[in-house]
GROMACS .gro file of C-alpha atoms in nm:
model
   83
    1MET     CA    1   0.202  -2.489   0.043
    2VAL     CA    2   0.319  -2.160  -0.106
    3LEU     CA    3   0.191  -1.944   0.178
    4ALA     CA    4   0.420  -2.124   0.422
    5SER     CA    5   0.726  -2.144   0.197
    6MET     CA    6   0.782  -1.773   0.128
    7PRO     CA    7   0.823  -1.668   0.494
    8VAL     CA    8   1.062  -1.960   0.546
    9VAL     CA    9   1.279  -1.846   0.254
   10LEU     CA   10   1.282  -1.485   0.375
   11ARG     CA   11   1.359  -1.591   0.734
   12PHE     CA   12   1.650  -1.804   0.612
   13LEU     CA   13   1.797  -1.518   0.408
   14GLN     CA   14   1.759  -1.266   0.690
   15TRP     CA   15   1.911  -1.502   0.946
   16LYS     CA   16   2.168  -1.308   1.154
   17THR     CA   17   2.148  -1.000   0.934
   18ASP     CA   18   1.945  -0.680   0.915
   19ILE     CA   19   1.973  -0.646   0.537
   20PRO     CA   20   1.638  -0.619   0.353
   21VAL     CA   21   1.557  -0.896   0.104
   22TYR     CA   22   1.397  -0.831  -0.236
   23ILE     CA   23   1.254  -1.112  -0.449
   24SER     CA   24   1.260  -1.060  -0.825
   25GLU     CA   25   0.938  -1.047  -1.023
   26ASP     CA   26   1.016  -1.356  -1.232
   27LEU     CA   27   1.089  -1.564  -0.921
   28ASN     CA   28   0.768  -1.446  -0.757
   29LYS     CA   29   0.567  -1.539  -1.070
   30LYS     CA   30   0.733  -1.883  -1.084
   31ILE     CA   31   0.655  -1.952  -0.717
   32TRP     CA   32   0.291  -1.849  -0.749
   33SER     CA   33   0.236  -2.001  -1.098
   34ARG     CA   34   0.062  -2.310  -0.961
   35GLY     CA   35  -0.162  -2.119  -0.726
   36ASN     CA   36  -0.187  -2.115  -0.351
   37PHE     CA   37  -0.160  -2.487  -0.280
   38GLY     CA   38   0.054  -2.611  -0.569
   39ALA     CA   39   0.401  -2.554  -0.432
   40MET     CA   40   0.700  -2.600  -0.660
   41GLY     CA   41   0.922  -2.899  -0.590
   42ARG     CA   42   1.256  -2.730  -0.653
   43ILE     CA   43   1.363  -2.388  -0.770
   44ARG     CA   44   1.721  -2.274  -0.827
   45VAL     CA   45   1.784  -1.919  -0.710
   46ARG     CA   46   2.071  -1.672  -0.705
   47VAL     CA   47   2.121  -1.449  -0.403
   48GLU     CA   48   2.339  -1.142  -0.447
   49LYS     CA   49   2.424  -0.837  -0.243
   50ALA     CA   50   2.354  -0.513  -0.422
   51ASN     CA   51   2.253  -0.154  -0.363
   52CYS     CA   52   1.884  -0.104  -0.295
   53LEU     CA   53   1.677   0.067  -0.561
   54SER     CA   54   1.488   0.279  -0.308
   55ASN     CA   55   1.799   0.388  -0.115
   56PRO     CA   56   2.125   0.348  -0.314
   57GLU     CA   57   2.340   0.398  -0.004
   58GLN     CA   58   2.189   0.093   0.166
   59ARG     CA   59   2.285  -0.267   0.080
   60CYS     CA   60   2.020  -0.535   0.021
   61LEU     CA   61   1.989  -0.898  -0.087
   62ARG     CA   62   1.834  -0.966  -0.427
   63VAL     CA   63   1.693  -1.310  -0.496
   64SER     CA   64   1.647  -1.403  -0.862
   65LEU     CA   65   1.544  -1.714  -1.053
   66VAL     CA   66   1.800  -1.929  -1.235
   67GLU     CA   67   1.651  -2.154  -1.503
   68VAL     CA   68   1.808  -2.501  -1.521
   69SER     CA   69   1.714  -2.792  -1.745
   70SER     CA   70   1.770  -3.060  -1.479
   71PHE     CA   71   1.842  -3.067  -1.107
   72LYS     CA   72   2.067  -3.372  -1.130
   73ASN     CA   73   2.435  -3.325  -1.041
   74LEU     CA   74   2.400  -2.955  -0.961
   75LYS     CA   75   2.680  -2.801  -0.757
   76ASP     CA   76   2.707  -2.471  -0.574
   77ALA     CA   77   2.890  -2.217  -0.783
   78VAL     CA   78   3.035  -1.879  -0.699
   79VAL     CA   79   2.942  -1.643  -0.981
   80ALA     CA   80   3.160  -1.345  -1.068
   81ALA     CA   81   3.010  -1.001  -1.014
   82ASP     CA   82   3.016  -0.913  -1.386
   83GLU     CA   83   2.794  -1.208  -1.494
   0.00000   0.00000   0.00000
C-alpha cells in the first residue's frame, strides 16, 4: 500500500538526524503511478546530501529515482559527487 510506504521511507531516512528529506518529482510519480493500492515491488533510489533549494545554507537529503533494467545481482555503489 503506497500510503503506508512513503512514511516508512521518510522515517528511515530521518532516523537519528534532523536533516529535512526531499523526494524528487520523478520518484514521486513512479511511486504513485499505480494508484493508491498498487504499490511498486522494488525501486532503486539514490540518496545524496545537498544544499536545500529553499535555504542554501542548510543541508538536506535528496532522494531520486535510478532506473535499472533488472534487479538481479545489484550491489551497493558509492557514486562520486560529480556524477
